[in-house]
XYZ file of C-alpha atoms in Angstrom:
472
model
C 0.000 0.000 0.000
C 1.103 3.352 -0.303
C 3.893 4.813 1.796
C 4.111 8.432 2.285
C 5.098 10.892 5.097
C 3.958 14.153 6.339
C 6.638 16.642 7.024
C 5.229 19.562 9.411
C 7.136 22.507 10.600
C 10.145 22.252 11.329
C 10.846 18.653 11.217
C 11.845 17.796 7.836
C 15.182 17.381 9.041
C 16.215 14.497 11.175
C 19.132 13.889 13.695
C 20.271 10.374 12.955
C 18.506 8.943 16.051
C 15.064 10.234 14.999
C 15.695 9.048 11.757
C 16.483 5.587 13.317
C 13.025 5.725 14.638
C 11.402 6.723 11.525
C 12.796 4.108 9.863
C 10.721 1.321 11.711
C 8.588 -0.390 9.737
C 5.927 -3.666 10.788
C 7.604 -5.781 8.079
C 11.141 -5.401 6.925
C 11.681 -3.257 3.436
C 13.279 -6.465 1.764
C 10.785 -8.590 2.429
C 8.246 -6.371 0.956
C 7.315 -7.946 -1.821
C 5.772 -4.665 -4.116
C 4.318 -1.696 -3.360
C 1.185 -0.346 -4.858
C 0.927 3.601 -5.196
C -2.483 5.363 -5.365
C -0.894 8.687 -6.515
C 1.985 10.866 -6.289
C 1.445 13.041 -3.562
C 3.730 12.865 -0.704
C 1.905 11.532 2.532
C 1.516 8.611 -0.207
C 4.419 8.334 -1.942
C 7.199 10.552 0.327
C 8.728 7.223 2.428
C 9.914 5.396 -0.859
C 12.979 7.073 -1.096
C 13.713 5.910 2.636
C 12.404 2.394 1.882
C 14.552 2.082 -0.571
C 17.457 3.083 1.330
C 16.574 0.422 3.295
C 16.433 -2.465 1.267
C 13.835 -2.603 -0.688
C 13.903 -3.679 -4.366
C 10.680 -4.975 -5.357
C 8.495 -3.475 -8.353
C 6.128 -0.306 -7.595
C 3.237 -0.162 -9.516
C 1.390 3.086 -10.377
C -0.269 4.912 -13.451
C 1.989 6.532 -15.956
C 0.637 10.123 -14.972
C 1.692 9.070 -11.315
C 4.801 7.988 -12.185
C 6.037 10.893 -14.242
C 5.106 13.527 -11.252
C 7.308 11.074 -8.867
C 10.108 12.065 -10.962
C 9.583 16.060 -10.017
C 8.357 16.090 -6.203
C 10.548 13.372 -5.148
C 13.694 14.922 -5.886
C 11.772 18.556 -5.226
C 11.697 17.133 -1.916
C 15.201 15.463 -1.011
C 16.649 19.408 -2.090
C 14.083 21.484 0.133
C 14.639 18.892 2.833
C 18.916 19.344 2.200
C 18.163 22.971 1.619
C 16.418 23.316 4.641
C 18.434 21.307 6.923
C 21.856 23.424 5.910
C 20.164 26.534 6.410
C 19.002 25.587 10.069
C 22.748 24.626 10.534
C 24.351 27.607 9.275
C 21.550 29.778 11.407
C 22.096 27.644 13.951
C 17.691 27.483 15.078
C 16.958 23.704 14.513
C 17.228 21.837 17.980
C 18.548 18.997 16.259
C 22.599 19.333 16.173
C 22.842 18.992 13.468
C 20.144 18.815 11.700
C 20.105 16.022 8.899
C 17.453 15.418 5.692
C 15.696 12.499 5.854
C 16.654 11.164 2.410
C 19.131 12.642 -0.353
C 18.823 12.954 -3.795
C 20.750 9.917 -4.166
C 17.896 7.882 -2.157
C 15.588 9.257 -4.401
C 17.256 8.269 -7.775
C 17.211 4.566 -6.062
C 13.256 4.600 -6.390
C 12.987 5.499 -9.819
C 14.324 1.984 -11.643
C 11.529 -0.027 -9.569
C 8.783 2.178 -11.044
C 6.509 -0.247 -13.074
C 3.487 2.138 -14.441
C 0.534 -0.200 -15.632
C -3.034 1.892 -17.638
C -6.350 2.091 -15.786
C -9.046 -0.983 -15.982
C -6.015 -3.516 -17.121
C -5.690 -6.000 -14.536
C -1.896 -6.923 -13.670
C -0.390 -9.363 -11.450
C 1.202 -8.082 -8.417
C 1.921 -11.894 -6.798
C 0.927 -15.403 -8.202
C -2.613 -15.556 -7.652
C -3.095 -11.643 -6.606
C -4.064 -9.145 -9.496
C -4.313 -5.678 -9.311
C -6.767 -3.336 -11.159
C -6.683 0.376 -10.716
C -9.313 3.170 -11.281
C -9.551 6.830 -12.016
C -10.048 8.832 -8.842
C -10.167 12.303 -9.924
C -7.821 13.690 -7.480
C -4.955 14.632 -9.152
C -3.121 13.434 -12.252
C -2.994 9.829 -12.158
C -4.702 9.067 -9.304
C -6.043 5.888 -8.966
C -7.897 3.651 -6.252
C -6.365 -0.115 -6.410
C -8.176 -3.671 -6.314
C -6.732 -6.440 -5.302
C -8.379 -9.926 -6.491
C -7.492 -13.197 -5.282
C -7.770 -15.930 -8.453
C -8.514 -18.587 -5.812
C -11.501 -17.519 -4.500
C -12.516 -14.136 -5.976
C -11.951 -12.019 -2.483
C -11.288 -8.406 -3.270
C -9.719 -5.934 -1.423
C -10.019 -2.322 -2.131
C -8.574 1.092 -1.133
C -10.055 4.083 -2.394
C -6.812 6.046 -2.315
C -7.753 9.681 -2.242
C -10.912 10.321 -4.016
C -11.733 13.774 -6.327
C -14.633 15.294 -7.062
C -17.519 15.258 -9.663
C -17.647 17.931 -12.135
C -14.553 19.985 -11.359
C -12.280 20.909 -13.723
C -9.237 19.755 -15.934
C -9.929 16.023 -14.661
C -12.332 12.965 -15.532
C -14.740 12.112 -12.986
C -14.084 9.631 -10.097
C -14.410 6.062 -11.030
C -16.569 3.346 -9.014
C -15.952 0.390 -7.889
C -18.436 -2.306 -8.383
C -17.313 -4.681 -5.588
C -15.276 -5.122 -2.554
C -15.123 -7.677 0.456
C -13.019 -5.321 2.466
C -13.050 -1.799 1.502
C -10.277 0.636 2.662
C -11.810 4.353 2.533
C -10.365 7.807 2.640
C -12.053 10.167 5.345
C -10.400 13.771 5.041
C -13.555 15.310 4.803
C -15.952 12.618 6.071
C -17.605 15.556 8.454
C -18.743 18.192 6.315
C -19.475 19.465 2.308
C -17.339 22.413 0.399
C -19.209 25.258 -0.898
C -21.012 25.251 -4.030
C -19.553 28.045 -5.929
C -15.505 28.663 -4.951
C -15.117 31.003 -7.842
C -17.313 33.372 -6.703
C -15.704 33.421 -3.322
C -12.553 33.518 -5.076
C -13.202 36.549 -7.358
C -14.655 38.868 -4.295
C -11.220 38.125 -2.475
C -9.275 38.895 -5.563
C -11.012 42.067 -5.760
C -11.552 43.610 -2.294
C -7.866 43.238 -2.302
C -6.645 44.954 -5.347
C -9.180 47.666 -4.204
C -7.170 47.981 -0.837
C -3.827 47.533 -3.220
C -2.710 44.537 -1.653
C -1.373 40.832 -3.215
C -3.470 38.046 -2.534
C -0.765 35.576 -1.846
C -1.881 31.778 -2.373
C 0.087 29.069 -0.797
C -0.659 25.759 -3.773
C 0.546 22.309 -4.110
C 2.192 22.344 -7.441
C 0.245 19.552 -8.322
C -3.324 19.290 -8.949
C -4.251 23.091 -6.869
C -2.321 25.352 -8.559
C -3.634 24.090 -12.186
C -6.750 24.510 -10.535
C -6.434 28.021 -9.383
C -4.846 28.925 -12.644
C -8.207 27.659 -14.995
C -10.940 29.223 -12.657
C -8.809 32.821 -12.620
C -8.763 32.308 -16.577
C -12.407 31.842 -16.730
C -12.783 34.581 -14.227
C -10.827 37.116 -16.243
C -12.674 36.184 -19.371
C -16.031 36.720 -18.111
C -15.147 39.866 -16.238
C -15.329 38.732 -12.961
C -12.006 40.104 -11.365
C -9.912 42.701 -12.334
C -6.866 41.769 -14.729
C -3.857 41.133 -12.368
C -0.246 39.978 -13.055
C -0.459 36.012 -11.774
C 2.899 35.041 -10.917
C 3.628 30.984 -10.083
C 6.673 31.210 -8.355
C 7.154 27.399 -8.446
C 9.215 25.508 -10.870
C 7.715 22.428 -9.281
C 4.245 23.770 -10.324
C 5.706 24.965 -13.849
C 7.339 21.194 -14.415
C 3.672 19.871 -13.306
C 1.641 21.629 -15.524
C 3.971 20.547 -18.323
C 3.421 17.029 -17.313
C -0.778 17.506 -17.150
C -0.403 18.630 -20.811
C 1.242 15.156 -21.781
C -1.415 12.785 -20.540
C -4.812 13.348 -22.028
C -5.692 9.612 -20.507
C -6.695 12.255 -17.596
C -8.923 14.717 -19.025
C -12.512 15.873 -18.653
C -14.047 16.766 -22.329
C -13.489 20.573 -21.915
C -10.213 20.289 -21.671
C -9.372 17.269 -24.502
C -11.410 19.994 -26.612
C -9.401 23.328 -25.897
C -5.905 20.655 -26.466
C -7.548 19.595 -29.565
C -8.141 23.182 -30.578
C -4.545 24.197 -30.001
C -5.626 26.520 -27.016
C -3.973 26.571 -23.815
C -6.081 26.238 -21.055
C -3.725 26.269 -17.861
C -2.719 29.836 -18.317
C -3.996 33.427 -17.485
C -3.815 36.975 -19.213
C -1.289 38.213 -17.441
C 0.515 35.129 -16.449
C 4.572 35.033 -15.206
C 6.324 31.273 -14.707
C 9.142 32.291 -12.291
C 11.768 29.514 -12.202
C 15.081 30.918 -10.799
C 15.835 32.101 -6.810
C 16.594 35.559 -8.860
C 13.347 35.669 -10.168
C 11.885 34.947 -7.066
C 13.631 37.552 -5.011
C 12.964 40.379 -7.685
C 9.012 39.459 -6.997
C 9.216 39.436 -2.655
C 10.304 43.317 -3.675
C 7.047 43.820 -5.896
C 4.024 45.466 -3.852
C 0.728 46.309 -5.227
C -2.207 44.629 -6.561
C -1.286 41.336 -8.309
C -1.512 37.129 -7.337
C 1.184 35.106 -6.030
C 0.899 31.449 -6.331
C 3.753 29.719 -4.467
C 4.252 26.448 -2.708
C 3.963 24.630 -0.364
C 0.198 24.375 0.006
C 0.815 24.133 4.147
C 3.636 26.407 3.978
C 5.917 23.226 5.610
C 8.628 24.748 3.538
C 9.129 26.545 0.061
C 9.127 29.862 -1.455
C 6.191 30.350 0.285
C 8.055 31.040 3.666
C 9.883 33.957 1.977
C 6.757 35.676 0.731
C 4.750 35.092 4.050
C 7.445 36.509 5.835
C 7.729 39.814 3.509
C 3.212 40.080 3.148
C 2.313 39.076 6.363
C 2.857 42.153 8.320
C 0.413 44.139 5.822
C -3.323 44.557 6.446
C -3.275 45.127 3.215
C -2.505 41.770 1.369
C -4.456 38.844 1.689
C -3.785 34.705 2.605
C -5.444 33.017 0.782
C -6.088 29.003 1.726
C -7.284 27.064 -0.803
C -6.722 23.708 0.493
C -6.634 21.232 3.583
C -4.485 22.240 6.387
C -3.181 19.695 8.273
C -2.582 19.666 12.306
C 0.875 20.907 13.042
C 1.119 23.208 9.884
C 1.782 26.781 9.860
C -1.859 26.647 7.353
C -3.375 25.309 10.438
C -2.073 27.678 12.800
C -3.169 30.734 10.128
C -6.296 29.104 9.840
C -7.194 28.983 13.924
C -6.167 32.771 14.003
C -2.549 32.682 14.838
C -0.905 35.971 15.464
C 2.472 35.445 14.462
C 4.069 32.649 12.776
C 7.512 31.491 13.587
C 9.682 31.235 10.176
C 13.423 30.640 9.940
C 13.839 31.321 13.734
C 11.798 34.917 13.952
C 8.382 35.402 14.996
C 6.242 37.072 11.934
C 3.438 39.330 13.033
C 0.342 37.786 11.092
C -1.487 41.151 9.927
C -2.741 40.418 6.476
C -6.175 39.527 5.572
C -6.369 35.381 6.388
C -9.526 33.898 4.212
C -10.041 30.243 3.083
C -12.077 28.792 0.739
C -12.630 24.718 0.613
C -14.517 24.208 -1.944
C -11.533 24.325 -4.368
C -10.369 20.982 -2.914
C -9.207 18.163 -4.131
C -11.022 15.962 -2.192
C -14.045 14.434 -2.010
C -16.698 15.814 0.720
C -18.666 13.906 2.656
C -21.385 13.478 0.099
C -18.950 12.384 -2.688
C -17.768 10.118 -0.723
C -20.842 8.308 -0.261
C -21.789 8.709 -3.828
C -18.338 6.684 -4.552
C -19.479 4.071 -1.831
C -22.838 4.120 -3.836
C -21.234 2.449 -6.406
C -20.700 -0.749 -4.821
C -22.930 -3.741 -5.658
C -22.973 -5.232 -2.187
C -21.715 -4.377 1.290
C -18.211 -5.461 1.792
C -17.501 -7.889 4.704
C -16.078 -5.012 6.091
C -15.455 -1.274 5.501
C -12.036 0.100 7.511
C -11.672 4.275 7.617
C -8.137 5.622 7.386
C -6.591 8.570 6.095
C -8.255 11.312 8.233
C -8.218 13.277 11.829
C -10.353 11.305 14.179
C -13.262 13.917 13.997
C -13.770 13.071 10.562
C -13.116 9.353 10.343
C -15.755 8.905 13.514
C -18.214 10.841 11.862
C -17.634 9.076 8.782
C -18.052 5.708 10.466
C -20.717 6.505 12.160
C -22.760 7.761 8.912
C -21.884 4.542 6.914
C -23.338 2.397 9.135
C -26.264 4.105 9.638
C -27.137 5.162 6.536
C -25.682 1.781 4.329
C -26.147 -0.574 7.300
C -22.102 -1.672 6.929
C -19.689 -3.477 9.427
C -17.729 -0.261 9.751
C -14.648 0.696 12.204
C -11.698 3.497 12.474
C -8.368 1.811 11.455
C -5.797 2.200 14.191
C -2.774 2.911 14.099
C -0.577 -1.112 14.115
C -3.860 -2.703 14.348
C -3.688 -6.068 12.317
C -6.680 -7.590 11.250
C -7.754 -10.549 9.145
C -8.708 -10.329 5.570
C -11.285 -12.605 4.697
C -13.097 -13.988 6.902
C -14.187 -16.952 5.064
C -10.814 -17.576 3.886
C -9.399 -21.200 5.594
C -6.403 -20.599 8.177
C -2.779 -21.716 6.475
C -1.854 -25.485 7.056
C 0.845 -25.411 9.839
C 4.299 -26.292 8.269
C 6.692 -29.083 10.476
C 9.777 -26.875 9.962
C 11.003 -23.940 11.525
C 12.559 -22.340 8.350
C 8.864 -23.924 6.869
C 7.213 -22.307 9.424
C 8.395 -18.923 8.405
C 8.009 -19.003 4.941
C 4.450 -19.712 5.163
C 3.668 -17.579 8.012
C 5.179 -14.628 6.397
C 3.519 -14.223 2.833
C -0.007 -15.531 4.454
C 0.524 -12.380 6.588
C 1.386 -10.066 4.163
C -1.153 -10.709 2.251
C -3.902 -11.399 4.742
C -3.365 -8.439 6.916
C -3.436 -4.882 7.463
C -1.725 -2.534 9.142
C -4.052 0.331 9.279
C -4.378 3.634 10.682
C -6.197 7.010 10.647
C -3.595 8.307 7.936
C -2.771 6.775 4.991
C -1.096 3.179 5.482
């Protein structure tokens, strides 16, 4: 399953002993036998590099969309991570002494021979026996959810990765699933629905600022968001709905991305196969500036006046986002805008609770700027979507486990499933194991020791779970 990590402030650089602990795993990497990757974002994907380092070699299947964006954030990631943990050395704020990156850029380049991209709807084997079918999600480029079928007896296990959305833009609509006998299902926003209309919200904000003659500064993931953003201003400027501003994507992980979304039309909704097919470019704006170089970027934090900023990362963990939140902040003037989730420990949580001040690069920032948010640009599915994917199933799996969400969400969730569908339903917890199939017969006991073990091991591996409230 897939194998991320979530880096929040200020800890994306390890002493060796924490990375020691980071490093535990249930089952050792090299007897993993494959790893199956939902999509490319990193509290999915962030850990290969590490797992690899390790000792794993097996084969890591994925789409082709997902593996393509692997080859920009991973290494984005092993630089910021280096980048950040030599600047908290040479400042001298990190309390680790001294502070170390997780994984290098040499880890990463380790990952990227065991990538093994397979199309949507095409079943693969993963084991002897196990195949593996994967589904459009909507979520980003590439995303998938995965099925597991066992040729023996049929069982099927499924994880919804992280489902998208119906009828947003640039993507195809999620995919359903027709059956599952033990469902694994994503609750990030299992407790409430996003607003209807974001670009309305989005166009007042854009324009009570530039009235003001502030920046609305956006902190985006560079993959998925920030193409987002960059089609509903387009369609805002077109119709008249907000002024005509300079948009400036200060992100050459965002500028790589959108490259990559233009090279795999296996992806797209109708409107935008039809603007490809009609030579027009649809992930661009008026007045749009790609800024790719640490010059570039420093000639914009001197800029002031009415304009956007798009800049990553989308919780401001790290990025040239720290740089312009540390120059805007301070003035009532500009706005923060959050246009996606924000996870505990973030400095977008913090902002988004009302923090004061924000503690960057050792200093405390005073937090004066306009803070707004608007969810119903996200990514992921609401509560209702999700249940419209669950919809889709035939029959009620044997059972239905809830990870990947703050408990809040994942309760309610629960709770609403098996009410409303009548399904065995529980939380996942964190090391929990649990049996598959519960019809499926008990391995015969071997009379070895060295027997025992090698038919203990792959009966557990592939009859178990280790689940949790984030993603496994």
């Amino acid at each position: 399953m897939p194998l991320g990590f979530f880096a929040s402030a200020g800890h994306t650089a390890l002493t060796p002993s924490q990375a020691s602990a980071a490093s535990q795993l249930p089952v050792a990497p090299h007897e993993i036998d494959a790893v199956l990757l939902t999509h490319a974002h990193l509290d999915h994907s962030g850990y290969l590099p590490l797992l690899v380092k390790l000792g794993f070699r097996g084969p890591i299947y994925c789409t082709p969309g997902t593996a393509d964006l692997l080859r920009v954030l991973l290494p984005d990631s092993s630089h910021l991570m280096e980048e950040e943990a030599e600047y908290a050395n040479r400042r001298g704020y990190s309390k680790h002494h001294p502070a170390l990156p997780l994984f290098s850029s040499d880890d990463v380049a380790g990952v990227f021979p065991l990538l093994r991209p397979q199309v949507y709807h095409e079943a693969f084997d993963v084991l002897p026996g196990v195949r593996c079918t994967l589904r459009r999600t909507g979520h980003i480029l590439g995303s998938a959810s995965i099925e597991l079928r066992w040729e023996s007896d049929g069982k099927r296990l499924v994880f919804s990765g992280d489902l998208g959305r119906w009828q947003r833009p640039i993507l195809r609509d999620p995919e359903l699933v027709p059956a599952a006998d033990v469902l694994l299902i994503e609750s990030t926003y299992g407790d409430r629905l996003h607003a209807k209309d974001p670009a309305e919200h989005l166009a007042r904000i854009i324009s009570q600022t530039a009235h003001r003659g502030g920046t609305v500064l956006i902190p985006a993931f560079a993959v998925g968001r920030v193409q987002e953003l960059i089609w509903t201003l387009r369609k805002l400027e077109d119709t008249g709905r907000v002024p005509l501003l300079s948009v400036y994507v200060d992100s050459p992980m965002a500028i790589d991305v959108t490259a990559l979304y233009c090279q795999h039309p296996e992806d797209y909704d109708e409107e935008v196969a039809q603007a490809m097919r009609e030579e027009r470019c649809p992930l661009c704006c008026q007045q749009y500036h790609l800024l790719r170089t640490v010059e570039e970027s420093k000639w914009l934090s001197d800029r002031r006046g009415p304009m956007v900023i798009i800049a990553g990362s989308g919780m401001m963990t790290g990025g040239r986002i720290l740089h312009h939140l540390r120059q805007r902040l301070p003035d009532p003037r500009n706005t923060l805008l959050l246009v996606g989730y924000q996870a505990l420990g973030t400095r977008g949580r913090a902002l988004q609770e009302g923090a004061r001040t924000l503690r960057m690069h050792g200093q405390d920032v005073p937090v004066r700027a306009q803070v707004e948010s608007i969810d119903g640009l996200s990514a992921h599915a609401d509560q209702a979507e999700i249940l419209r994917w669950l919809g889709g199933l035939e029959r009620a799996p044997e059972k239905t486990f809830i990870v990947h969400g703050e408990d809040k969400p994942a309760q309610t969730l629960a709770q609403l499933v098996t009410e409303r569908l009548g399904w065995s339903t529980e939380v996942a917890r964190d090391a929990q194991t649990v049996p598959l199939f519960t019809t499926r017969p008990a391995p015969q006991p071997a009379t070895g020791a060295a027997d025992a073990a090698s038919a203990q091991e792959p009966a557990r591996r592939t009859q178990s779970i280790e689940g949790g409230t984030a993603s496994p």
